PDB file of C-alpha atoms and ligand atoms in Angstrom:
ATOM      1  CA  UNK I   1      -1.503 -19.941  13.009  1.00  0.00           C
ATOM      2  CA  UNK I   2      -3.038 -17.549  15.410  1.00  0.00           C
ATOM      3  CA  UNK I   3      -6.582 -17.249  15.833  1.00  0.00           C
ATOM      4  CA  UNK I   4      -8.031 -15.345  18.679  1.00  0.00           C
ATOM      5  CA  UNK I   5     -11.238 -16.542  20.243  1.00  0.00           C
ATOM      6  CA  UNK I   6     -14.215 -14.694  18.803  1.00  0.00           C
ATOM      7  CA  UNK I   7     -15.860 -12.210  21.170  1.00  0.00           C
ATOM      8  CA  UNK I   8     -19.021 -13.482  22.812  1.00  0.00           C
ATOM      9  CA  UNK I   9     -20.900 -10.184  22.518  1.00  0.00           C
ATOM     10  CA  UNK I  10     -20.398  -9.288  18.856  1.00  0.00           C
ATOM     11  CA  UNK I  11     -23.874  -7.837  18.422  1.00  0.00           C
ATOM     12  CA  UNK I  12     -24.019  -5.711  15.242  1.00  0.00           C
ATOM     13  CA  UNK I  13     -26.848  -3.638  16.724  1.00  0.00           C
ATOM     14  CA  UNK I  14     -24.626  -2.505  19.580  1.00  0.00           C
ATOM     15  CA  UNK I  15     -21.252  -2.319  17.822  1.00  0.00           C
ATOM     16  CA  UNK I  16     -19.690   1.026  17.083  1.00  0.00           C
ATOM     17  CA  UNK I  17     -16.740   1.868  14.923  1.00  0.00           C
ATOM     18  CA  UNK I  18     -14.675   4.921  15.841  1.00  0.00           C
ATOM     19  CA  UNK I  19     -12.284   6.909  13.664  1.00  0.00           C
ATOM     20  CA  UNK I  20     -10.228   9.330  15.721  1.00  0.00           C
ATOM     21  CA  UNK I  21      -6.669  10.417  16.482  1.00  0.00           C
ATOM     22  CA  UNK I  22      -5.046  13.025  14.226  1.00  0.00           C
ATOM     23  CA  UNK I  23      -8.322  14.198  12.682  1.00  0.00           C
ATOM     24  CA  UNK I  24     -10.437  17.353  12.954  1.00  0.00           C
ATOM     25  CA  UNK I  25     -13.809  15.612  13.330  1.00  0.00           C
ATOM     26  CA  UNK I  26     -13.628  12.207  15.040  1.00  0.00           C
ATOM     27  CA  UNK I  27     -16.619  10.000  14.371  1.00  0.00           C
ATOM     28  CA  UNK I  28     -18.327   6.981  15.875  1.00  0.00           C
ATOM     29  CA  UNK I  29     -20.812   5.132  13.721  1.00  0.00           C
ATOM     30  CA  UNK I  30     -23.098   2.255  14.452  1.00  0.00           C
ATOM     31  CA  UNK I  31     -21.988  -0.676  12.350  1.00  0.00           C
ATOM     32  CA  UNK I  32     -25.630  -1.555  11.760  1.00  0.00           C
ATOM     33  CA  UNK I  33     -25.934   1.827   9.997  1.00  0.00           C
ATOM     34  CA  UNK I  34     -22.848   1.479   7.825  1.00  0.00           C
ATOM     35  CA  UNK I  35     -23.532   1.462   4.118  1.00  0.00           C
ATOM     36  CA  UNK I  36     -22.309  -1.601   2.245  1.00  0.00           C
ATOM     37  CA  UNK I  37     -21.907   0.043  -1.147  1.00  0.00           C
ATOM     38  CA  UNK I  38     -18.292  -0.936  -1.757  1.00  0.00           C
ATOM     39  CA  UNK I  39     -16.977  -4.444  -2.356  1.00  0.00           C
ATOM     40  CA  UNK I  40     -13.728  -6.384  -2.568  1.00  0.00           C
ATOM     41  CA  UNK I  41     -12.964  -9.941  -3.660  1.00  0.00           C
ATOM     42  CA  UNK I  42     -10.555 -11.524  -1.194  1.00  0.00           C
ATOM     43  CA  UNK I  43      -9.502 -14.752   0.401  1.00  0.00           C
ATOM     44  CA  UNK I  44      -8.562 -14.792   4.087  1.00  0.00           C
ATOM     45  CA  UNK I  45      -6.013 -17.576   3.761  1.00  0.00           C
ATOM     46  CA  UNK I  46      -3.271 -17.698   6.382  1.00  0.00           C
ATOM     47  CA  UNK I  47       0.366 -17.766   5.286  1.00  0.00           C
ATOM     48  CA  UNK I  48       1.011 -21.094   3.594  1.00  0.00           C
ATOM     49  CA  UNK I  49      -2.659 -21.912   3.149  1.00  0.00           C
ATOM     50  CA  UNK I  50      -5.055 -21.376   0.314  1.00  0.00           C
ATOM     51  CA  UNK I  51      -8.725 -20.494   0.623  1.00  0.00           C
ATOM     52  CA  UNK I  52     -11.312 -19.471  -1.932  1.00  0.00           C
ATOM     53  CA  UNK I  53     -11.930 -15.771  -2.495  1.00  0.00           C
ATOM     54  CA  UNK I  54     -15.225 -14.342  -1.307  1.00  0.00           C
ATOM     55  CA  UNK I  55     -16.982 -11.050  -1.985  1.00  0.00           C
ATOM     56  CA  UNK I  56     -16.782  -8.728   1.015  1.00  0.00           C
ATOM     57  CA  UNK I  57     -19.104  -5.731   1.125  1.00  0.00           C
ATOM     58  CA  UNK I  58     -18.826  -2.612   3.228  1.00  0.00           C
ATOM     59  CA  UNK I  59     -17.480   0.894   3.170  1.00  0.00           C
ATOM     60  CA  UNK I  60     -14.143   2.032   1.803  1.00  0.00           C
ATOM     61  CA  UNK I  61     -11.806   3.170   4.568  1.00  0.00           C
ATOM     62  CA  UNK I  62     -10.905   6.241   2.511  1.00  0.00           C
ATOM     63  CA  UNK I  63     -14.564   7.339   2.452  1.00  0.00           C
ATOM     64  CA  UNK I  64     -14.882   6.994   6.207  1.00  0.00           C
ATOM     65  CA  UNK I  65     -11.519   8.573   7.006  1.00  0.00           C
ATOM     66  CA  UNK I  66     -12.179  11.558   4.742  1.00  0.00           C
ATOM     67  CA  UNK I  67     -15.316  12.357   6.757  1.00  0.00           C
ATOM     68  CA  UNK I  68     -13.067  12.951   9.777  1.00  0.00           C
ATOM     69  CA  UNK I  69     -10.786  15.418   7.931  1.00  0.00           C
ATOM     70  CA  UNK I  70      -7.352  13.997   8.819  1.00  0.00           C
ATOM     71  CA  UNK I  71      -4.627  16.440   9.830  1.00  0.00           C
ATOM     72  CA  UNK I  72      -2.160  17.370   7.074  1.00  0.00           C
ATOM     73  CA  UNK I  73       0.542  15.544   9.064  1.00  0.00           C
ATOM     74  CA  UNK I  74      -1.405  12.238   9.247  1.00  0.00           C
ATOM     75  CA  UNK I  75       0.627   9.443   7.617  1.00  0.00           C
ATOM     76  CA  UNK I  76      -0.372   6.195   9.336  1.00  0.00           C
ATOM     77  CA  UNK I  77      -3.203   4.534  11.219  1.00  0.00           C
ATOM     78  CA  UNK I  78      -3.597   1.754  13.733  1.00  0.00           C
ATOM     79  CA  UNK I  79      -6.612  -0.501  13.298  1.00  0.00           C
ATOM     80  CA  UNK I  80      -7.784  -1.856  16.651  1.00  0.00           C
ATOM     81  CA  UNK I  81      -9.800  -4.971  17.324  1.00  0.00           C
ATOM     82  CA  UNK I  82     -12.027  -5.823  20.248  1.00  0.00           C
ATOM     83  CA  UNK I  83      -9.706  -8.730  20.801  1.00  0.00           C
ATOM     84  CA  UNK I  84      -7.258  -7.509  23.424  1.00  0.00           C
ATOM     85  CA  UNK I  85      -3.883  -6.250  22.263  1.00  0.00           C
ATOM     86  CA  UNK I  86      -4.487  -6.969  18.589  1.00  0.00           C
ATOM     87  CA  UNK I  87      -3.861  -3.867  16.515  1.00  0.00           C
ATOM     88  CA  UNK I  88      -2.431  -3.580  13.017  1.00  0.00           C
ATOM     89  CA  UNK I  89      -0.610  -0.559  11.601  1.00  0.00           C
ATOM     90  CA  UNK I  90      -0.812   0.765   8.055  1.00  0.00           C
ATOM     91  CA  UNK I  91       0.425   3.644   5.961  1.00  0.00           C
ATOM     92  CA  UNK I  92      -2.655   5.837   5.623  1.00  0.00           C
ATOM     93  CA  UNK I  93      -2.582   5.833   1.811  1.00  0.00           C
ATOM     94  CA  UNK I  94      -2.626   2.056   1.740  1.00  0.00           C
ATOM     95  CA  UNK I  95      -5.397   1.887   4.318  1.00  0.00           C
ATOM     96  CA  UNK I  96      -7.533   4.272   2.256  1.00  0.00           C
ATOM     97  CA  UNK I  97      -7.784   1.544  -0.387  1.00  0.00           C
ATOM     98  CA  UNK I  98      -9.012  -1.003   2.181  1.00  0.00           C
ATOM     99  CA  UNK I  99     -12.574  -2.017   2.984  1.00  0.00           C
ATOM    100  CA  UNK I 100     -14.380  -2.144   6.306  1.00  0.00           C
ATOM    101  CA  UNK I 101     -16.672  -5.035   5.508  1.00  0.00           C
ATOM    102  CA  UNK I 102     -20.000  -5.756   7.175  1.00  0.00           C
ATOM    103  CA  UNK I 103     -21.197  -8.512   4.804  1.00  0.00           C
ATOM    104  CA  UNK I 104     -19.615 -11.437   2.994  1.00  0.00           C
ATOM    105  CA  UNK I 105     -21.259 -13.087  -0.014  1.00  0.00           C
ATOM    106  CA  UNK I 106     -24.467 -11.175   0.752  1.00  0.00           C
ATOM    107  CA  UNK I 107     -24.763 -12.291   4.372  1.00  0.00           C
ATOM    108  CA  UNK I 108     -23.712 -10.649   7.650  1.00  0.00           C
ATOM    109  CA  UNK I 109     -20.152 -11.699   8.510  1.00  0.00           C
ATOM    110  CA  UNK I 110     -20.216 -14.630  10.973  1.00  0.00           C
ATOM    111  CA  UNK I 111     -18.528 -13.782  14.279  1.00  0.00           C
ATOM    112  CA  UNK I 112     -15.751 -16.335  13.781  1.00  0.00           C
ATOM    113  CA  UNK I 113     -14.927 -14.702  10.438  1.00  0.00           C
ATOM    114  CA  UNK I 114     -14.606 -11.276  12.035  1.00  0.00           C
ATOM    115  CA  UNK I 115     -18.183  -9.951  12.108  1.00  0.00           C
ATOM    116  CA  UNK I 116     -19.730  -7.544  12.602  1.00  0.00           C
ATOM    117  CA  UNK I 117     -16.918  -5.587  10.946  1.00  0.00           C
ATOM    118  CA  UNK I 118     -13.711  -6.806   9.360  1.00  0.00           C
ATOM    119  CA  UNK I 119     -10.884  -5.078   7.527  1.00  0.00           C
ATOM    120  CA  UNK I 120      -9.951  -6.341   4.052  1.00  0.00           C
ATOM    121  CA  UNK I 121      -6.854  -4.859   2.449  1.00  0.00           C
ATOM    122  CA  UNK I 122      -5.605  -5.270  -1.139  1.00  0.00           C
ATOM    123  CA  UNK I 123      -2.456  -7.415  -1.296  1.00  0.00           C
ATOM    124  CA  UNK I 124      -2.594  -8.035   2.438  1.00  0.00           C
ATOM    125  CA  UNK I 125      -0.621 -10.292   4.705  1.00  0.00           C
ATOM    126  CA  UNK I 126      -3.020 -12.589   6.514  1.00  0.00           C
ATOM    127  CA  UNK I 127      -2.774 -10.827   9.879  1.00  0.00           C
ATOM    128  CA  UNK I 128      -3.679  -7.498   8.293  1.00  0.00           C
ATOM    129  CA  UNK I 129      -7.268  -8.648   7.708  1.00  0.00           C
ATOM    130  CA  UNK I 130      -8.287  -7.502  11.171  1.00  0.00           C
ATOM    131  CA  UNK I 131     -11.400  -9.129  12.609  1.00  0.00           C
ATOM    132  CA  UNK I 132     -13.860  -7.387  14.993  1.00  0.00           C
ATOM    133  CA  UNK I 133     -12.649  -3.869  14.169  1.00  0.00           C
ATOM    134  CA  UNK I 134     -13.557  -1.232  16.762  1.00  0.00           C
ATOM    135  CA  UNK I 135     -11.351   1.752  16.024  1.00  0.00           C
ATOM    136  CA  UNK I 136      -9.134   3.374  13.405  1.00  0.00           C
ATOM    137  CA  UNK I 137      -6.639   5.633  15.173  1.00  0.00           C
ATOM    138  CA  UNK I 138      -5.100   8.099  12.707  1.00  0.00           C
ATOM    139  CA  UNK I 139      -1.444   8.836  13.486  1.00  0.00           C
ATOM    140  CA  UNK I 140       1.267  11.274  12.470  1.00  0.00           C
ATOM    141  CA  UNK I 141       4.052   8.673  12.907  1.00  0.00           C
ATOM    142  CA  UNK I 142       4.408   4.931  12.209  1.00  0.00           C
ATOM    143  CA  UNK I 143       2.845   2.970  15.094  1.00  0.00           C
ATOM    144  CA  UNK I 144       6.013   1.053  15.982  1.00  0.00           C
ATOM    145  CA  UNK I 145       5.500  -1.397  18.806  1.00  0.00           C
ATOM    146  CA  UNK I 146       1.825  -0.513  19.077  1.00  0.00           C
ATOM    147  CA  UNK I 147       1.458  -2.665  15.946  1.00  0.00           C
ATOM    148  CA  UNK I 148       1.038  -5.985  17.718  1.00  0.00           C
ATOM    149  CA  UNK I 149      -0.596  -8.022  14.954  1.00  0.00           C
ATOM    150  CA  UNK I 150       2.552  -8.516  12.902  1.00  0.00           C
ATOM    151  CA  UNK I 151       4.579  -9.594  15.917  1.00  0.00           C
ATOM    152  CA  UNK I 152       2.038 -11.920  17.403  1.00  0.00           C
ATOM    153  CA  UNK I 153       0.905 -13.728  14.348  1.00  0.00           C
ATOM    154  CA  UNK I 154       3.966 -15.038  12.513  1.00  0.00           C
ATOM    155  CA  UNK I 155       5.183 -16.723  15.683  1.00  0.00           C
ATOM    156  CA  UNK I 156       2.042 -18.789  15.601  1.00  0.00           C
ATOM    157  CA  UNK I 157       1.912 -19.526  11.877  1.00  0.00           C
TER     158      UNK I 157
HETATM  159  N1  MTE O 201      -8.684  -9.490  15.573  1.00  0.00           N
HETATM  160  C1  MTE O 201      -8.016 -10.460  14.971  1.00  0.00           C
HETATM  161  N2  MTE O 201      -7.968 -10.476  13.616  1.00  0.00           N
HETATM  162  C2  MTE O 201      -7.303 -11.465  12.976  1.00  0.00           C
HETATM  163  C3  MTE O 201      -6.626 -12.482  13.698  1.00  0.00           C
HETATM  164  C4  MTE O 201      -6.706 -12.443  15.123  1.00  0.00           C
HETATM  165  O1  MTE O 201      -6.185 -13.296  15.840  1.00  0.00           O
HETATM  166  N3  MTE O 201      -7.410 -11.429  15.725  1.00  0.00           N
HETATM  167  N4  MTE O 201      -5.911 -13.449  13.019  1.00  0.00           N
HETATM  168  C5  MTE O 201      -5.459 -13.069  11.658  1.00  0.00           C
HETATM  169  C6  MTE O 201      -4.891 -14.205  10.918  1.00  0.00           C
HETATM  170  S1  MTE O 201      -3.300 -14.650  11.271  1.00  0.00           S
HETATM  171  C7  MTE O 201      -5.576 -14.861   9.922  1.00  0.00           C
HETATM  172  S2  MTE O 201      -4.844 -16.056   8.976  1.00  0.00           S
HETATM  173  C8  MTE O 201      -6.975 -14.499   9.602  1.00  0.00           C
HETATM  174  C9  MTE O 201      -7.886 -15.723   9.605  1.00  0.00           C
HETATM  175  O2  MTE O 201      -9.123 -15.379   9.044  1.00  0.00           O
HETATM  176  P1  MTE O 201     -10.254 -16.470   8.767  1.00  0.00           P
HETATM  177  O3  MTE O 201     -10.641 -17.059  10.108  1.00  0.00           O
HETATM  178  O4  MTE O 201     -11.368 -15.706   8.120  1.00  0.00           O
HETATM  179  O5  MTE O 201      -9.665 -17.488   7.845  1.00  0.00           O
HETATM  180  O6  MTE O 201      -7.513 -13.522  10.517  1.00  0.00           O
HETATM  181  C10 MTE O 201      -6.607 -12.479  10.838  1.00  0.00           C
HETATM  182  N5  MTE O 201      -7.286 -11.469  11.597  1.00  0.00           N
HETATM  183 MO1   MO O 202      -2.517 -15.889   9.523  1.00  0.00          MO
END
C-alpha cells in the first residue's frame, strides 16, 4: 500500500486551504480558523485491510464550495495534497457530501494521519481519503490524468 511520507512542516497555524477554479469567488482560509461543526464516522482502512471507524470533525465540502459560488458548468473537482503529485478527482455532487476534517476523536489530526486537514468521503476507496489537503480545484470537465491518486495507489496496494 502506498503511503507518502508526511510533510515535515504541517503546522496548522500556517496551513491554508484554497477553493478555486471554476468559481466566482475563490477563497483561501486558514485551517486553524475552520469550523469543526460537521462530523463523519469513517475508517481509513486500505484495500484489503480493516481498521476501526473514528469520528472525524470538520467542515462539509458543500458548505465551503457554496461560498465560492461555482460556475453553472462546474461538474468535477480535483483535491490536491501538499504531497507532490497526489491529487484525487471527484464528481462535484459526490464531493459536496464529503468532509474536510481538522479533528479526529476530539483531537487535532496527527500529521501521519493527514493533519492538519484531511478529506473523508462517504463510501470512499482508500486513496480518496486525501491527507494534507491544500486545494480544491473546481472543474468543468472530469480531471482525467490529473487524477493521480487512483493510478498511483492500487499499484502499491
Ligand atoms: N496525500 C495522500 N493521501 C493519502 C495517501 C497518500 O499517499 N498521500 N494514501 C492513501 C491511502 S492508499 C490510504 S490506505 C490512506 C491511509 O490512511 P491512514 O494512514 O490514516 O490509515 O491514506 C490515503 N490518503
Ligand atoms: Mo490504500
